[in-house]
Coordinates of C-alpha atoms and ligand atoms in Angstrom, one line a residue:
M1 CA 0.0 0.0 0.0
I2 CA 2.9 2.3 0.8
D3 CA 6.2 1.8 -1.1
A4 CA 9.0 4.2 -0.6
V5 CA 12.3 3.5 -2.2
G6 CA 15.7 5.2 -1.7
L7 CA 14.5 8.3 0.1
H8 CA 17.1 10.9 0.8
K9 CA 16.5 14.4 2.2
V10 CA 18.9 17.1 3.2
Y11 CA 17.8 20.3 4.9
R12 CA 20.0 23.2 3.9
L13 CA 20.2 25.9 6.4
K14 CA 22.3 29.1 6.1
K15 CA 25.6 27.5 7.2
S16 CA 24.8 23.9 7.9
R17 CA 23.2 20.9 6.2
V18 CA 21.2 18.2 8.0
A19 CA 20.8 14.8 6.3
A20 CA 17.4 13.9 7.7
L21 CA 16.8 10.9 5.4
R22 CA 19.8 8.8 4.3
G23 CA 18.5 6.1 2.0
V24 CA 15.2 4.8 3.6
D25 CA 13.2 2.0 2.0
L26 CA 9.8 1.5 3.5
R27 CA 7.1 -1.0 2.5
V28 CA 3.8 -1.1 4.3
E29 CA 1.3 -3.9 3.3
P30 CA -2.4 -3.2 3.0
G31 CA -4.3 -3.3 6.3
E32 CA -1.0 -3.3 8.3
I33 CA -0.1 -1.2 11.3
F34 CA 3.5 -0.2 10.8
G35 CA 5.4 1.6 13.5
V36 CA 8.6 3.6 13.1
V37 CA 10.4 4.1 16.4
G38 CA 13.4 6.2 17.1
Q39 CA 14.7 9.0 19.2
S40 CA 14.1 12.7 18.7
G41 CA 15.9 13.9 15.6
A42 CA 16.1 10.5 13.9
G43 CA 14.1 11.7 10.9
K44 CA 10.8 10.1 11.7
S45 CA 8.6 13.1 11.0
T46 CA 10.5 13.9 7.8
L47 CA 9.9 10.3 6.7
L48 CA 6.2 10.6 7.5
R49 CA 5.8 13.9 5.7
S50 CA 7.6 12.4 2.7
V51 CA 5.0 9.7 2.4
N52 CA 2.3 12.3 1.6
L53 CA 4.8 14.7 0.0
L54 CA 4.3 17.5 2.4
E55 CA 8.1 17.2 2.2
R56 CA 9.5 16.4 -1.2
P57 CA 12.5 14.0 -0.9
D58 CA 15.6 15.0 -2.8
T59 CA 15.8 11.5 -4.4
G60 CA 13.7 8.4 -4.2
T61 CA 10.1 7.5 -5.1
V62 CA 7.0 7.2 -3.0
T63 CA 4.0 5.1 -4.3
V64 CA 0.8 5.0 -2.3
D65 CA -2.1 2.7 -3.4
G66 CA -0.5 2.2 -6.8
E67 CA 0.0 5.8 -7.6
E68 CA 3.5 7.3 -7.7
L69 CA 3.2 10.5 -5.7
T70 CA 6.7 11.7 -6.4
A71 CA 5.7 12.0 -10.1
L72 CA 2.7 14.3 -9.3
R73 CA 2.4 18.0 -8.8
G74 CA -0.3 20.6 -8.2
A75 CA -3.9 19.6 -8.4
R76 CA -3.2 15.9 -9.0
L77 CA -1.0 15.7 -6.0
R78 CA -3.6 17.4 -3.8
A79 CA -6.2 14.9 -5.1
A80 CA -4.0 12.0 -4.3
R81 CA -3.3 13.4 -0.8
R82 CA -7.0 13.1 0.0
G83 CA -6.5 9.4 0.1
I84 CA -4.0 9.9 3.0
G85 CA -5.2 11.1 6.4
M86 CA -2.8 12.6 9.0
V87 CA -3.0 12.7 12.8
H88 CA -0.8 15.1 14.7
Q89 CA 0.8 15.0 18.2
H90 CA -0.7 18.3 19.3
F91 CA -4.1 17.7 17.5
A92 CA -3.9 20.8 15.4
L93 CA -7.5 21.7 16.0
L94 CA -9.1 25.1 15.1
S95 CA -10.0 26.6 18.5
S96 CA -12.7 28.9 17.1
R97 CA -14.6 26.0 15.6
T98 CA -16.8 23.4 17.2
V99 CA -15.9 19.7 17.1
A100 CA -18.3 19.3 14.2
G101 CA -16.7 22.3 12.5
N102 CA -13.3 20.8 12.8
V103 CA -14.2 17.4 11.6
G104 CA -16.1 18.9 8.6
F105 CA -13.4 21.4 7.7
P106 CA -11.6 19.2 5.1
L107 CA -14.9 18.4 3.5
E108 CA -15.8 22.1 3.4
V109 CA -12.4 22.9 1.7
S110 CA -13.0 20.2 -0.9
G111 CA -16.4 21.6 -1.7
V112 CA -18.8 19.0 -0.2
G113 CA -22.3 20.5 0.3
R114 CA -23.8 21.3 3.7
A115 CA -26.2 18.4 4.0
E116 CA -23.7 15.7 2.9
R117 CA -21.2 17.2 5.3
R118 CA -23.5 17.1 8.3
A119 CA -24.3 13.4 7.6
R120 CA -20.6 12.5 7.2
V121 CA -19.6 14.4 10.3
G122 CA -22.3 12.6 12.3
E123 CA -21.0 9.2 11.1
L124 CA -17.4 10.2 11.9
L125 CA -18.1 11.4 15.4
E126 CA -20.1 8.2 16.0
L127 CA -17.1 6.2 14.8
V128 CA -14.7 7.8 17.3
G129 CA -17.2 7.8 20.2
L130 CA -17.8 11.6 20.3
A131 CA -21.4 11.8 19.0
D132 CA -22.4 13.9 22.1
K133 CA -19.6 16.5 21.6
A134 CA -20.5 17.8 18.2
R135 CA -21.2 21.3 19.6
A136 CA -18.4 21.5 22.1
Y137 CA -15.3 23.6 21.4
P138 CA -11.7 22.1 21.6
S139 CA -11.0 24.0 24.8
Q140 CA -13.8 22.0 26.5
L141 CA -12.3 18.6 25.7
S142 CA -9.7 16.4 27.3
G143 CA -6.5 15.5 25.5
G144 CA -7.9 12.1 24.5
Q145 CA -11.1 13.6 23.2
K146 CA -9.1 16.2 21.2
Q147 CA -7.2 13.4 19.6
R148 CA -10.4 11.6 18.7
V149 CA -11.5 14.8 16.9
G150 CA -8.1 14.8 15.1
I151 CA -8.7 11.2 14.0
A152 CA -12.2 11.8 12.9
R153 CA -11.1 14.8 10.8
A154 CA -8.3 12.7 9.3
L155 CA -10.8 10.2 8.2
A156 CA -13.3 12.7 6.7
S157 CA -12.3 12.1 3.1
R158 CA -12.4 8.3 3.5
P159 CA -8.6 7.8 3.1
K160 CA -7.2 4.3 2.7
V161 CA -4.0 5.3 4.5
L162 CA -3.6 7.0 7.9
L163 CA -0.4 8.6 9.0
S164 CA 0.1 9.3 12.7
D165 CA 2.9 11.5 14.0
E166 CA 3.3 10.7 17.7
A167 CA -0.5 10.7 18.2
T168 CA -0.3 9.5 21.7
S169 CA 2.9 11.3 22.9
A170 CA 1.0 14.1 24.6
L171 CA -1.4 11.7 26.4
D172 CA -1.3 9.9 29.7
P173 CA -0.9 6.1 29.7
A174 CA -4.6 5.1 30.1
T175 CA -5.7 7.6 27.4
T176 CA -2.8 6.4 25.2
D177 CA -4.2 2.8 25.4
S178 CA -7.7 4.0 24.5
I179 CA -6.4 5.8 21.4
L180 CA -4.3 2.8 20.4
S181 CA -7.4 0.6 20.7
L182 CA -9.3 3.0 18.6
L183 CA -6.7 3.0 15.9
R184 CA -6.7 -0.8 15.8
R185 CA -10.5 -0.9 15.6
L186 CA -10.5 1.6 12.7
R187 CA -7.9 -0.6 10.9
D188 CA -10.1 -3.6 11.4
E189 CA -13.5 -2.0 10.6
L190 CA -12.4 0.3 7.7
G191 CA -9.5 -1.8 6.4
L192 CA -7.1 1.2 6.9
T193 CA -3.4 0.9 6.5
I194 CA -1.7 2.8 9.3
L195 CA 1.9 4.2 9.4
L196 CA 2.7 5.6 12.7
I197 CA 5.8 7.1 14.2
T198 CA 6.6 7.1 17.9
H199 CA 9.4 7.3 20.4
E200 CA 7.6 4.8 22.7
M201 CA 8.4 1.1 22.5
D202 CA 5.0 0.4 24.2
V203 CA 3.2 1.6 21.1
I204 CA 5.1 -0.9 19.0
K205 CA 4.3 -3.6 21.5
K206 CA 0.6 -2.8 21.7
I207 CA -0.6 -2.4 18.1
C208 CA 2.1 -2.8 15.5
D209 CA 2.3 -5.7 13.1
S210 CA 5.5 -4.5 11.6
A211 CA 8.1 -2.0 12.8
A212 CA 11.3 -0.2 11.9
I213 CA 14.0 1.2 14.2
M214 CA 15.2 4.5 12.9
E215 CA 18.4 6.3 13.8
D216 CA 20.2 9.2 12.2
G217 CA 18.1 9.2 9.0
A218 CA 18.2 5.4 8.3
F219 CA 16.5 2.2 9.4
L220 CA 18.7 0.0 11.6
E221 CA 16.2 -2.9 11.2
S222 CA 12.7 -3.4 9.9
G223 CA 10.2 -6.2 9.3
R224 CA 7.3 -8.0 10.9
V225 CA 7.5 -7.5 14.7
L226 CA 7.5 -11.3 15.5
D227 CA 10.1 -12.1 12.8
L228 CA 12.4 -9.4 14.2
I229 CA 12.0 -10.6 17.7
G230 CA 13.1 -14.1 16.5
T231 CA 16.2 -12.8 14.7
P232 CA 19.5 -13.2 16.5
G233 CA 20.9 -9.9 17.8
S234 CA 17.6 -8.1 17.2
L235 CA 17.6 -4.5 18.4
L236 CA 13.8 -4.5 18.6
A237 CA 13.9 -7.6 20.9
R238 CA 16.4 -5.9 23.1
S239 CA 14.4 -2.7 23.3
L240 CA 11.1 -4.4 24.0
F241 CA 12.5 -6.7 26.6
P242 CA 15.5 -5.1 28.3
L243 CA 17.6 -7.4 30.5
P244 CA 19.8 -6.5 33.5
E245 CA 23.6 -6.8 33.0
L246 CA 24.1 -10.6 32.7
G247 CA 27.4 -12.3 33.6
G248 CA 28.4 -15.9 34.3
S249 CA 29.6 -18.5 31.8
D250 CA 26.4 -20.6 32.2
T251 CA 24.0 -17.7 31.4
V252 CA 22.0 -17.6 28.1
V253 CA 19.4 -15.3 26.7
V254 CA 16.3 -17.2 25.6
T255 CA 13.9 -15.5 23.3
Y256 CA 10.4 -16.8 22.8
P257 CA 9.4 -15.5 19.3
R258 CA 5.8 -16.9 19.5
S259 CA 3.4 -18.5 22.0
F260 CA 4.3 -21.9 23.3
D261 CA 1.6 -24.1 24.7
M262 CA 4.1 -26.4 26.6
P263 CA 6.0 -25.3 29.7
V264 CA 9.4 -25.3 28.1
M265 CA 11.5 -24.5 31.2
S266 CA 10.0 -27.2 33.4
E267 CA 10.3 -29.7 30.6
L268 CA 14.0 -28.8 30.5
T269 CA 14.7 -29.6 34.1
R270 CA 12.7 -32.8 33.9
R271 CA 14.4 -34.1 30.8
F272 CA 18.0 -33.1 31.3
D273 CA 18.2 -32.7 35.1
V274 CA 19.6 -29.2 34.8
D275 CA 19.1 -26.3 37.2
V276 CA 17.3 -23.3 35.7
N277 CA 17.5 -19.9 37.3
I278 CA 15.7 -17.0 35.7
L279 CA 17.7 -13.8 36.1
G280 CA 15.5 -11.2 34.4
G281 CA 13.3 -10.4 31.4
G282 CA 9.7 -11.0 30.8
V283 CA 6.9 -12.4 28.6
E284 CA 4.2 -10.2 27.2
Q285 CA 1.5 -10.1 24.5
V286 CA 3.0 -8.7 21.3
A287 CA 1.1 -8.8 18.0
G288 CA -1.3 -11.3 19.5
Q289 CA 1.3 -13.8 20.7
S290 CA 2.9 -14.3 24.1
V291 CA 6.5 -13.5 23.3
G292 CA 9.4 -12.7 25.6
R293 CA 13.0 -12.7 26.4
L294 CA 14.6 -14.1 29.5
G295 CA 18.1 -14.1 30.9
V296 CA 18.6 -17.7 32.3
A297 CA 21.4 -19.5 34.1
I298 CA 21.4 -23.2 33.1
R299 CA 23.7 -25.5 35.0
G300 CA 24.3 -29.3 34.9
D301 CA 26.2 -32.0 33.1
R302 CA 23.7 -32.1 30.3
R303 CA 23.6 -28.3 29.7
A304 CA 24.6 -28.6 26.1
E305 CA 21.8 -31.1 25.3
A306 CA 19.4 -28.8 27.2
L307 CA 20.3 -25.8 25.0
S308 CA 20.0 -27.7 21.8
Y309 CA 16.5 -28.9 23.0
L310 CA 15.5 -25.3 23.4
S311 CA 16.7 -24.4 19.9
T312 CA 15.0 -27.3 18.3
S313 CA 11.8 -26.4 20.2
G314 CA 11.8 -23.0 18.3
L315 CA 13.3 -20.8 20.9
L316 CA 16.3 -18.5 20.1
V317 CA 19.2 -19.2 22.4
E318 CA 22.1 -16.8 22.7
E319 CA 25.1 -17.4 24.9
V320 CA 26.2 -14.3 26.9
G321 CA 29.1 -15.5 28.9
K322 CA 31.4 -16.1 25.9
Ligands
ADP1 P1 12.1 13.2 14.4 O1 10.7 13.3 14.0 O2 12.6 11.8 14.5 O3 12.4 13.9 15.8 P2 12.7 15.0 12.3 O4 12.3 14.4 11.0 O5 11.8 16.0 12.8 O6 13.0 13.9 13.4 O7 14.1 15.7 12.1 C1 15.3 15.1 11.6 C2 16.4 16.1 11.5 O8 16.1 17.0 10.5 C3 16.7 16.8 12.8 O9 18.1 17.0 12.9 C4 15.9 18.1 12.5 O10 16.5 19.2 13.3 C5 16.1 18.3 11.1 N1 14.9 19.1 10.5 C6 13.7 18.7 10.5 N2 12.9 19.5 9.8 C7 13.7 20.5 9.4 C8 13.4 21.7 8.7 N3 12.2 22.1 8.2 N4 14.5 22.5 8.4 C9 15.7 22.2 8.8 N5 16.0 21.1 9.5 C10 15.0 20.2 9.8
MG2 MG1 9.0 14.1 15.0

């Protein structure tokens, strides 16, 4: 649904140049929630704005829903952009307009008549759970409600793709969860494709099917979240499941890249008569599976056999003491 290839972007200021994108390739499948995570200054917002060409990359191509946006200009580009909604961190609502006025604004701009607009705004407010707030002003809403207005407005023109720039970063944890659930429900009900950027690992854990880690204008790794977690040395696995400093020659890091219905660790002690001591880590729901990463000391004469049993069972085993 989104295909960006070879994106480069340099911002030229008076005396300096900042390479915000240094060769990014991004592919987001239809119906997928794709998260790009990285620290401030990594280039995430530049990437997002390149996808709808609010920022034109210096080189590279962007194709959305089969149409190459980088080949378009003027009215044709504006028309294509209507297929892409955008949600902002600080909501970007017009304070002088009611909730209904904000949600209907993009429809007004594109010349949709009053009656049709009213009906569509009613539907959209229903969709985001704000039907009773149509006449309220932004200043009368909580942060979470403001973001629901922002999401409704982004969906006004029935886009297939939604871009979200840190949509939950200004919200408290409980409100963040409710907005993330809303985004997932909209993906399920409307078949939306969502590209979101965030600096919070929790967002990746809670709703993303695929993810990329971005640093200094480039992706360090990207792919399906569960595939990445199961890849040796994965940065994403390390960031999602941080471990304490592990020492000891008998210590290993065991990664569970999917749900297991058998109790792997107790099976290990039973079969190979080893001692298993869990030193840190955790198991959590990620992309619908119980996955995790544990630091474990495994001791006993049959340790080597025990480790190969874990590997053949589908767990990833990495020695740390060597
Ligand atoms: P992020 O969203 O990950 O924080 P940005 O894409 O906003 O990163 O910024 C990436 C880099 O590009 C930063 O060094 C930032 O200062 C610079 N940058 C972003 N936008 C502009 C701009 N309009 N003009 C000049 N430099 C910019
Ligand atoms: Mg940003």
